CSV table of C-alpha atoms and ligand atoms in Angstrom, one decimal:
chain,number,residue,atom,x,y,z
A,32,UNK,CA,6.5,33.8,-5.2
A,33,UNK,CA,8.2,31.2,-3.0
A,34,UNK,CA,9.9,32.6,-0.2
A,35,UNK,CA,10.7,29.8,1.1
A,36,UNK,CA,14.0,28.1,1.8
A,37,UNK,CA,12.8,25.1,2.7
A,38,UNK,CA,12.6,22.3,0.7
A,39,UNK,CA,9.3,21.7,-1.3
A,40,UNK,CA,7.2,17.9,-0.2
A,41,UNK,CA,10.6,17.8,2.4
A,42,UNK,CA,11.6,16.5,-0.4
A,43,UNK,CA,15.9,14.9,0.5
A,44,UNK,CA,14.9,16.0,4.4
A,45,UNK,CA,16.1,13.3,6.3
A,46,UNK,CA,13.3,13.4,9.0
A,47,UNK,CA,14.4,10.9,11.4
A,48,UNK,CA,16.1,7.4,11.7
A,49,UNK,CA,15.0,3.9,11.3
A,50,UNK,CA,16.2,0.1,11.4
A,51,UNK,CA,13.2,-1.1,9.4
A,52,UNK,CA,14.2,-0.3,5.8
A,53,UNK,CA,16.7,1.6,3.5
A,54,UNK,CA,15.7,2.6,-0.2
A,55,UNK,CA,17.8,3.6,-2.9
A,56,UNK,CA,20.6,4.1,-0.8
A,57,UNK,CA,24.2,2.9,-2.9
A,58,UNK,CA,25.0,0.0,-1.9
A,59,UNK,CA,22.4,-1.3,-0.5
A,60,UNK,CA,19.1,-1.2,-2.3
A,61,UNK,CA,16.2,-2.1,-1.2
A,62,UNK,CA,16.9,-4.3,2.0
A,63,UNK,CA,14.4,-4.5,5.2
A,64,UNK,CA,16.6,-5.0,8.5
A,65,UNK,CA,19.5,-5.5,5.5
A,66,UNK,CA,17.8,-8.4,3.6
A,67,UNK,CA,17.0,-7.7,0.2
A,68,UNK,CA,14.2,-7.3,-1.5
A,69,UNK,CA,15.2,-9.8,-4.0
A,70,UNK,CA,15.8,-12.3,-1.6
A,71,UNK,CA,13.2,-11.9,0.4
A,72,UNK,CA,10.8,-11.7,-2.6
A,73,UNK,CA,12.6,-14.9,-4.0
A,74,UNK,CA,12.5,-17.2,-0.8
A,75,UNK,CA,10.5,-15.5,2.1
A,76,UNK,CA,6.6,-15.3,2.6
A,77,UNK,CA,4.8,-12.3,3.7
A,78,UNK,CA,4.1,-13.8,6.9
A,79,UNK,CA,7.8,-13.9,7.0
A,80,UNK,CA,8.6,-10.6,6.3
A,81,UNK,CA,5.6,-9.2,8.8
A,82,UNK,CA,7.1,-11.0,11.6
A,83,UNK,CA,10.8,-9.9,10.5
A,84,UNK,CA,9.4,-6.1,10.5
A,85,UNK,CA,7.2,-6.8,13.4
A,86,UNK,CA,9.8,-8.7,15.7
A,87,UNK,CA,13.1,-7.5,13.7
A,88,UNK,CA,14.4,-10.9,13.6
A,89,UNK,CA,13.3,-14.3,10.6
A,90,UNK,CA,11.4,-15.8,11.8
A,91,UNK,CA,12.6,-20.4,13.1
A,92,UNK,CA,10.1,-22.5,11.0
A,93,UNK,CA,7.9,-23.1,14.1
A,94,UNK,CA,7.7,-19.5,15.0
A,95,UNK,CA,6.5,-19.4,11.9
A,96,UNK,CA,3.7,-21.8,11.8
A,97,UNK,CA,2.4,-20.8,14.9
A,98,UNK,CA,2.1,-17.0,13.9
A,99,UNK,CA,0.5,-19.0,10.6
A,100,UNK,CA,-1.7,-20.2,13.0
A,101,UNK,CA,-2.0,-16.7,15.6
A,102,UNK,CA,-2.6,-15.0,12.4
A,103,UNK,CA,-5.4,-17.3,11.2
A,104,UNK,CA,-7.3,-17.2,14.8
A,105,UNK,CA,-7.6,-14.0,14.4
A,106,UNK,CA,-9.3,-13.4,11.1
A,107,UNK,CA,-13.1,-13.3,12.8
A,108,UNK,CA,-15.1,-10.1,11.9
A,109,UNK,CA,-16.6,-8.4,15.7
A,110,UNK,CA,-20.6,-8.5,14.8
A,111,UNK,CA,-20.6,-4.4,16.0
A,112,UNK,CA,-17.9,-4.5,12.8
A,113,UNK,CA,-19.9,-6.3,10.6
A,114,UNK,CA,-23.1,-4.3,11.4
A,115,UNK,CA,-21.4,-0.9,10.4
A,116,UNK,CA,-19.8,-2.6,7.3
A,117,UNK,CA,-23.7,-3.3,5.7
A,118,UNK,CA,-24.3,0.3,6.8
A,119,UNK,CA,-21.8,2.1,4.4
A,120,UNK,CA,-23.0,2.9,0.9
A,121,UNK,CA,-22.6,0.6,-1.7
A,122,UNK,CA,-20.6,3.4,-3.4
A,123,UNK,CA,-18.4,4.1,-0.6
A,124,UNK,CA,-14.3,4.3,-1.7
A,125,UNK,CA,-12.8,0.9,-0.1
A,126,UNK,CA,-10.2,2.8,1.0
A,127,UNK,CA,-13.0,4.5,3.0
A,128,UNK,CA,-13.9,1.6,4.4
A,129,UNK,CA,-11.3,0.3,5.2
A,130,UNK,CA,-10.0,3.3,7.0
A,131,UNK,CA,-13.4,3.5,9.2
A,132,UNK,CA,-13.4,-0.9,9.5
A,133,UNK,CA,-10.0,0.4,11.2
A,134,UNK,CA,-11.4,3.4,13.8
A,135,UNK,CA,-14.4,1.0,14.6
A,136,UNK,CA,-12.1,-2.0,15.5
A,137,UNK,CA,-10.4,1.1,18.2
A,138,UNK,CA,-13.9,1.7,19.6
A,139,UNK,CA,-14.8,-2.1,19.9
A,140,UNK,CA,-11.5,-3.9,20.5
A,141,UNK,CA,-9.0,-0.2,22.6
A,142,UNK,CA,-5.2,-0.7,22.7
A,143,UNK,CA,-6.2,0.7,26.5
A,144,UNK,CA,-7.6,-2.7,27.5
A,145,UNK,CA,-4.8,-4.4,28.6
A,146,UNK,CA,-3.6,-5.1,24.6
A,147,UNK,CA,0.0,-4.8,23.2
A,148,UNK,CA,1.2,-2.5,19.7
A,149,UNK,CA,2.2,-5.7,18.9
A,150,UNK,CA,-0.8,-8.2,19.4
A,151,UNK,CA,-3.0,-4.5,17.7
A,152,UNK,CA,-0.8,-5.3,15.0
A,153,UNK,CA,-1.1,-8.9,14.5
A,154,UNK,CA,-5.2,-8.3,14.5
A,155,UNK,CA,-5.4,-5.7,11.6
A,156,UNK,CA,-3.0,-7.7,9.1
A,157,UNK,CA,-5.2,-10.6,9.9
A,158,UNK,CA,-8.8,-8.7,9.2
A,159,UNK,CA,-8.2,-6.1,7.0
A,160,UNK,CA,-8.5,-8.6,4.3
A,161,UNK,CA,-11.2,-10.4,5.7
A,162,UNK,CA,-12.9,-6.5,6.6
A,163,UNK,CA,-12.5,-5.9,2.8
A,164,UNK,CA,-14.4,-9.8,1.6
A,165,UNK,CA,-17.0,-9.6,3.7
A,166,UNK,CA,-17.8,-5.6,3.1
A,167,UNK,CA,-17.0,-7.1,-0.6
A,168,UNK,CA,-19.9,-9.5,-1.1
A,169,UNK,CA,-22.5,-8.1,1.5
A,170,UNK,CA,-22.8,-5.1,-1.2
A,171,UNK,CA,-22.2,-7.2,-4.1
A,172,UNK,CA,-25.0,-10.1,-3.7
A,173,UNK,CA,-25.8,-9.7,-0.4
A,174,UNK,CA,-24.5,-11.9,1.3
A,175,UNK,CA,-22.6,-12.0,4.4
A,176,UNK,CA,-20.1,-14.3,3.7
A,177,UNK,CA,-17.6,-16.4,6.8
A,178,UNK,CA,-13.9,-14.8,7.5
A,179,UNK,CA,-12.7,-17.6,8.5
A,180,UNK,CA,-10.9,-19.6,6.0
A,181,UNK,CA,-7.9,-22.9,5.9
A,182,UNK,CA,-5.8,-21.3,3.9
A,183,UNK,CA,-2.9,-20.1,5.8
A,184,UNK,CA,-1.3,-17.3,4.0
A,185,UNK,CA,-3.0,-13.7,4.2
A,186,UNK,CA,-2.6,-13.5,0.2
A,187,UNK,CA,-4.5,-17.1,-0.1
A,188,UNK,CA,-7.0,-16.3,2.3
A,189,UNK,CA,-8.1,-13.0,0.8
A,190,UNK,CA,-8.0,-14.8,-2.7
A,191,UNK,CA,-9.9,-17.0,-2.1
A,192,UNK,CA,-12.7,-14.8,0.2
A,193,UNK,CA,-13.2,-13.1,-3.2
A,194,UNK,CA,-13.9,-15.1,-5.5
A,195,UNK,CA,-15.1,-18.2,-3.3
A,196,UNK,CA,-13.0,-20.6,-4.2
A,197,UNK,CA,-9.4,-21.7,-3.0
A,198,UNK,CA,-7.0,-19.8,-5.6
A,199,UNK,CA,-3.7,-21.8,-7.8
A,200,UNK,CA,-0.6,-21.8,-6.4
A,201,UNK,CA,0.4,-19.6,-9.2
A,202,UNK,CA,-1.9,-16.5,-8.0
A,203,UNK,CA,-1.4,-17.0,-4.5
A,204,UNK,CA,2.6,-16.9,-4.3
A,205,UNK,CA,1.3,-13.4,-7.2
A,206,UNK,CA,0.1,-12.1,-4.3
A,207,UNK,CA,2.2,-12.9,-1.7
A,208,UNK,CA,5.5,-11.8,-3.4
A,209,UNK,CA,2.9,-8.7,-3.8
A,210,UNK,CA,2.2,-8.2,-0.6
A,211,UNK,CA,6.3,-8.9,0.3
A,212,UNK,CA,7.1,-6.1,-2.3
A,213,UNK,CA,4.1,-3.2,-1.1
A,214,UNK,CA,5.1,-4.8,3.0
A,215,UNK,CA,7.3,-1.4,4.6
A,216,UNK,CA,9.6,1.9,2.0
A,217,UNK,CA,11.3,3.6,4.9
A,218,UNK,CA,9.8,7.3,5.8
A,219,UNK,CA,6.6,7.7,2.2
A,220,UNK,CA,4.3,10.1,3.2
A,221,UNK,CA,1.9,7.1,4.8
A,222,UNK,CA,4.3,5.8,7.1
A,223,UNK,CA,5.4,9.6,8.1
A,224,UNK,CA,1.9,10.5,8.4
A,225,UNK,CA,1.5,6.8,10.9
A,226,UNK,CA,4.5,8.6,12.7
A,227,UNK,CA,3.3,12.0,13.4
A,228,UNK,CA,0.9,10.4,14.9
A,229,UNK,CA,2.9,8.2,16.6
A,230,UNK,CA,4.4,11.0,18.0
A,231,UNK,CA,1.5,11.9,20.6
A,232,UNK,CA,1.0,8.8,22.3
A,233,UNK,CA,-1.8,8.4,20.3
A,234,UNK,CA,-3.4,4.7,20.2
A,235,UNK,CA,-2.2,2.2,17.7
A,236,UNK,CA,-5.7,2.4,15.7
A,237,UNK,CA,-5.5,6.3,15.1
A,238,UNK,CA,-1.7,6.1,13.9
A,239,UNK,CA,-3.4,4.0,11.3
A,240,UNK,CA,-6.2,5.0,10.1
A,241,UNK,CA,-4.2,8.4,9.6
A,242,UNK,CA,-1.7,6.3,7.3
A,243,UNK,CA,-5.0,4.5,5.3
A,244,UNK,CA,-6.4,7.8,4.9
A,245,UNK,CA,-2.4,8.9,3.7
A,246,UNK,CA,-2.0,6.5,1.2
A,247,UNK,CA,-5.4,7.1,-0.3
A,248,UNK,CA,-4.2,9.8,-2.7
A,249,UNK,CA,-2.8,9.2,-7.1
A,250,UNK,CA,0.6,10.2,-6.1
A,251,UNK,CA,0.9,7.9,-3.4
A,252,UNK,CA,-1.3,4.3,-3.6
A,253,UNK,CA,-3.7,5.2,-5.7
A,254,UNK,CA,-1.6,4.6,-8.4
A,255,UNK,CA,-1.8,1.0,-8.8
A,256,UNK,CA,-5.6,2.2,-9.9
A,257,UNK,CA,-4.9,5.6,-12.3
A,258,UNK,CA,-1.6,3.0,-13.7
A,259,UNK,CA,-4.7,0.4,-14.4
A,260,UNK,CA,-7.2,2.7,-15.8
A,261,UNK,CA,-4.5,4.0,-17.7
A,262,UNK,CA,-2.9,0.3,-19.5
A,263,UNK,CA,-6.8,-0.5,-19.9
A,264,UNK,CA,-7.9,2.3,-22.2
A,265,UNK,CA,-5.5,0.8,-24.7
A,266,UNK,CA,-6.9,-1.5,-27.3
A,267,UNK,CA,-3.2,-2.1,-28.5
A,268,UNK,CA,0.7,-1.2,-28.4
A,269,UNK,CA,0.5,1.3,-31.0
A,270,UNK,CA,-2.5,3.6,-30.0
A,271,UNK,CA,-1.1,3.6,-26.1
A,272,UNK,CA,2.0,4.8,-28.0
A,273,UNK,CA,-0.3,7.7,-29.6
A,274,UNK,CA,-2.3,8.6,-26.4
A,275,UNK,CA,0.3,8.2,-24.1
A,276,UNK,CA,2.4,10.5,-26.2
A,277,UNK,CA,-0.9,12.6,-26.5
A,278,UNK,CA,-0.7,13.3,-22.3
A,279,UNK,CA,2.8,13.8,-22.1
A,280,UNK,CA,2.8,16.4,-24.8
A,281,UNK,CA,-0.5,17.9,-22.5
A,282,UNK,CA,1.9,17.6,-19.5
A,283,UNK,CA,-0.6,15.2,-17.8
A,284,UNK,CA,1.8,12.7,-15.8
A,285,UNK,CA,1.7,9.2,-15.7
A,286,UNK,CA,0.4,6.7,-12.8
A,287,UNK,CA,2.6,3.7,-12.1
A,288,UNK,CA,6.6,6.5,-13.0
A,289,UNK,CA,8.6,8.1,-11.6
A,290,UNK,CA,9.6,8.0,-7.7
A,291,UNK,CA,10.5,10.6,-5.6
A,292,UNK,CA,13.7,9.3,-3.5
A,293,UNK,CA,14.5,6.1,-7.2
A,294,UNK,CA,16.2,8.2,-9.8
A,295,UNK,CA,17.0,5.3,-12.2
A,296,UNK,CA,15.0,2.4,-11.6
A,297,UNK,CA,12.5,1.1,-8.9
A,298,UNK,CA,14.2,-2.7,-7.8
A,299,UNK,CA,10.7,-3.9,-6.6
A,300,UNK,CA,8.8,-3.0,-10.7
A,301,UNK,CA,11.5,-5.9,-12.3
A,302,UNK,CA,10.6,-8.7,-9.9
A,303,UNK,CA,6.9,-8.1,-9.9
A,304,UNK,CA,6.7,-7.4,-13.7
A,305,UNK,CA,8.3,-11.0,-14.3
A,306,UNK,CA,5.0,-12.0,-11.7
A,307,UNK,CA,2.9,-10.1,-14.0
A,308,UNK,CA,4.8,-11.9,-17.6
A,309,UNK,CA,4.0,-14.6,-15.9
A,310,UNK,CA,0.2,-14.5,-15.8
A,311,UNK,CA,0.2,-12.9,-18.6
A,312,UNK,CA,0.8,-15.8,-20.7
A,313,UNK,CA,-1.1,-18.2,-18.5
A,314,UNK,CA,-4.0,-15.7,-19.0
A,315,UNK,CA,-3.4,-16.0,-22.5
A,316,UNK,CA,-3.7,-12.3,-22.7
A,317,UNK,CA,-2.8,-10.8,-25.7
A,318,UNK,CA,-3.2,-6.8,-24.9
A,319,UNK,CA,-2.7,-5.9,-21.1
A,320,UNK,CA,1.0,-7.1,-20.5
A,321,UNK,CA,2.3,-5.5,-24.6
A,322,UNK,CA,0.2,-2.5,-23.8
A,323,UNK,CA,2.0,-2.1,-20.6
A,324,UNK,CA,5.2,-2.8,-21.9
A,325,UNK,CA,5.4,-0.5,-24.4
A,326,UNK,CA,4.1,2.2,-21.9
A,327,UNK,CA,6.7,1.4,-19.9
A,328,UNK,CA,9.7,1.5,-23.2
A,329,UNK,CA,8.4,5.5,-24.2
A,330,UNK,CA,8.8,6.5,-21.1
A,331,UNK,CA,12.5,5.5,-21.2
A,332,UNK,CA,12.7,6.9,-24.6
A,333,UNK,CA,10.1,10.5,-24.2
A,334,UNK,CA,11.2,11.1,-20.3
A,335,UNK,CA,14.1,8.8,-19.2
A,336,UNK,CA,11.3,7.7,-16.1
A,337,UNK,CA,11.0,4.4,-15.2
A,338,UNK,CA,8.4,1.8,-13.3
A,339,UNK,CA,7.4,1.9,-10.2
A,340,UNK,CA,5.7,-1.4,-8.1
A,341,UNK,CA,2.4,0.5,-8.9
A,342,UNK,CA,2.9,0.2,-12.6
A,343,UNK,CA,3.1,-3.7,-13.2
A,344,UNK,CA,1.3,-4.7,-9.8
A,345,UNK,CA,-1.7,-3.1,-12.4
A,346,UNK,CA,-1.6,-5.7,-14.0
A,347,UNK,CA,-0.2,-8.8,-12.3
A,348,UNK,CA,-3.5,-7.7,-10.1
A,349,UNK,CA,-5.9,-7.4,-13.0
A,350,UNK,CA,-4.5,-11.0,-13.7
A,351,UNK,CA,-5.3,-12.3,-10.7
A,352,UNK,CA,-9.3,-11.4,-11.1
A,353,UNK,CA,-8.7,-8.8,-8.3
A,354,UNK,CA,-11.4,-5.6,-8.9
A,355,UNK,CA,-9.8,-2.5,-9.9
A,356,UNK,CA,-11.5,0.0,-6.6
A,357,UNK,CA,-9.0,-2.6,-4.2
A,358,UNK,CA,-6.1,-1.8,-5.7
A,359,UNK,CA,-5.1,0.4,-3.3
A,360,UNK,CA,-6.5,-1.6,-0.2
A,361,UNK,CA,-4.0,-4.6,-1.2
A,362,UNK,CA,-1.2,-2.2,-0.2
A,363,UNK,CA,-2.8,-1.5,2.9
A,364,UNK,CA,-2.5,-4.7,3.7
A,365,UNK,CA,0.9,-5.5,3.0
A,366,UNK,CA,1.7,-1.6,4.2
A,367,UNK,CA,-0.3,-3.0,7.7
A,368,UNK,CA,2.9,-4.9,8.1
A,369,UNK,CA,5.4,-1.5,8.5
A,370,UNK,CA,2.7,1.4,8.9
A,371,UNK,CA,2.7,-1.3,12.9
A,372,UNK,CA,6.4,-1.9,12.6
A,373,UNK,CA,7.4,2.4,12.2
A,374,UNK,CA,4.7,2.6,14.5
A,375,UNK,CA,6.3,0.6,17.8
A,376,UNK,CA,10.0,1.5,16.3
A,377,UNK,CA,8.9,5.8,17.0
A,378,UNK,CA,7.5,4.3,20.4
A,379,UNK,CA,10.2,2.9,21.3
A,380,UNK,CA,12.3,5.8,21.2
A,381,UNK,CA,9.5,8.7,20.8
A,382,UNK,CA,10.0,12.7,20.2
A,383,UNK,CA,7.6,14.1,19.0
A,384,UNK,CA,7.3,15.5,15.7
A,385,UNK,CA,6.6,19.3,15.4
A,386,UNK,CA,8.7,20.6,12.4
A,387,UNK,CA,8.9,24.4,12.0
A,388,UNK,CA,7.4,26.3,8.9
A,389,UNK,CA,8.8,29.1,6.8
A,390,UNK,CA,5.9,32.7,7.3
A,391,UNK,CA,5.6,34.1,4.8
A,392,UNK,CA,3.0,35.8,5.1
A,393,UNK,CA,1.5,39.4,5.8
A,394,UNK,CA,3.8,41.9,7.8
A,395,UNK,CA,2.1,42.2,11.4
A,396,UNK,CA,-0.8,44.4,10.7
A,397,UNK,CA,-3.0,46.6,13.1
A,398,UNK,CA,-6.5,44.5,14.0
A,399,UNK,CA,-9.3,46.3,13.4
A,400,UNK,CA,-12.3,46.3,15.7
A,401,UNK,CA,-15.4,44.8,13.9
A,402,UNK,CA,-17.8,47.6,14.0
A,403,UNK,CA,-15.2,50.1,12.2
A,404,UNK,CA,-14.5,47.2,9.3
S,803,COA,C1,6.6,10.2,-7.5
S,803,COA,C2,6.2,11.4,-8.0
S,803,COA,C3,5.1,11.9,-7.1
S,803,COA,C4,7.6,12.2,-7.3
S,803,COA,O1,7.0,13.5,-7.7
S,803,COA,P1,8.1,14.0,-7.3
S,803,COA,O2,9.6,13.8,-6.8
S,803,COA,O3,8.0,15.5,-7.0
S,803,COA,O4,8.9,14.4,-8.4
S,803,COA,P2,8.2,15.8,-9.6
S,803,COA,O5,6.7,15.6,-9.7
S,803,COA,O6,8.8,17.4,-8.9
S,803,COA,O7,8.9,15.3,-11.0
S,803,COA,C5,10.1,15.6,-11.8
S,803,COA,C6,9.7,15.6,-12.8
S,803,COA,O8,9.4,14.6,-13.5
S,803,COA,C7,8.6,14.9,-14.1
S,803,COA,N1,7.5,13.3,-13.7
S,803,COA,C8,7.7,13.0,-13.0
S,803,COA,N2,6.8,12.0,-12.7
S,803,COA,C9,6.2,12.0,-13.9
S,803,COA,C10,5.1,10.8,-14.4
S,803,COA,N3,4.7,9.9,-14.0
S,803,COA,N4,4.8,11.2,-15.5
S,803,COA,C11,5.5,12.1,-16.4
S,803,COA,N5,5.8,13.1,-16.0
S,803,COA,C12,6.8,13.3,-14.7
S,803,COA,C13,7.2,15.8,-14.4
S,803,COA,O9,6.5,16.3,-14.8
S,803,COA,C14,9.0,17.4,-13.1
S,803,COA,O10,9.2,17.6,-14.4
S,803,COA,P3,9.5,19.0,-14.4
S,803,COA,O11,11.1,18.4,-13.9
S,803,COA,O12,9.4,19.3,-16.6
S,803,COA,O13,8.5,20.0,-14.1
S,803,COA,C15,5.7,11.1,-9.7
S,803,COA,O14,7.0,10.9,-10.3
S,803,COA,C16,4.2,11.3,-10.2
S,803,COA,O15,3.3,11.5,-9.6
S,803,COA,N6,3.9,10.2,-10.4
S,803,COA,C17,2.9,9.4,-10.5
S,803,COA,C18,2.4,9.4,-9.4
S,803,COA,C19,2.9,8.1,-8.9
S,803,COA,O16,2.7,6.8,-10.2
S,803,COA,N7,3.5,7.6,-7.5
S,803,COA,C20,3.2,6.0,-7.3
S,803,COA,C21,4.7,6.8,-6.4
S,803,COA,S1,5.8,5.1,-5.6
């Protein structure tokens, strides 16, 4: 029996303040520092959005160029880190690889060596794609890749490293938009974990490591991988309809649907769906996108549930040639901008985050010494 008066999962609880984003607020929708997600996904680049989140204003053209060059110069991995990436098992979960890589970098380039939080944030934004690509190539083909590249954008850089050749402009921009959509989302579970760690005055790397560990689960970041596994198992839209109906009958949750805060639609989903459709046409796909649309329609009909960002991201990423197990790591590349901005915001006006709990255990008991039990 639940005696608690607290909100399960802290649903609806306002746990603090932020100037970074609004999520599902009436009349505002999703905004980053006041700019609508629709405008950012249409007109901005991910680097521009990262600057906005971390520095508070949109960059000038010159600032953006210099920022791109700066991030580009921070992509190289220290030898001690590549050494450890090589020693990790090939079967490791890629999220464990990034979590470990982040921790290792915290030992090699600690914040208290005179680095500012902002410097660590930029380094992590620049280095996570290199880390994943290095580990990937070493463990799939034994290659020790060069992690520097001419690509200015993080999206182009990662796709280039992963595939070994520069991405087409459509693919690069599709990934860039996806990074913008995933960059920030208020007090979601992983961001909250980062803020809790930051509130103890811990270091930047610890906060980001906590966030990566929290993002890994299928109720949060892991949903895009689970959504792809679902879509990919059906040969046709009709088979998907039968299969998903059966899952709903068995009360199985359909990954990529529903949201804690949004009630009628996820504004990010509309944008990534357009990209998924465009990429599916380009790839002459006649199955995945059709299956996705059918599942979307029947979830609306059967449960009045809508797709969240993870659902159509799954097929978009597939068309970009990204292996399914890297979907959540891509979320890390993007959300590092939001996490880092929240850590800086928490530090700027810190108070230890330490909520209370309703006690539901036994009444006071008399202690029985060990020899009498
Ligand atoms: C995101 C999520 C965790 C939000 O959870 P929540 O706010 O705690 O909502 P609940 O899990 O309590 O769901 C409320 C109701 O909708 C149903 N529901 C919610 N999401 C569902 C889904 N994806 N598939 C089927 N039913 C779902 C629940 O079963 C529940 O029904 P009930 O009241 O009959 O028990 C939840 O929607 C979910 O698990 N979605 C799938 C995972 C996912 O896509 N995560 C990424 C989020 S961006």
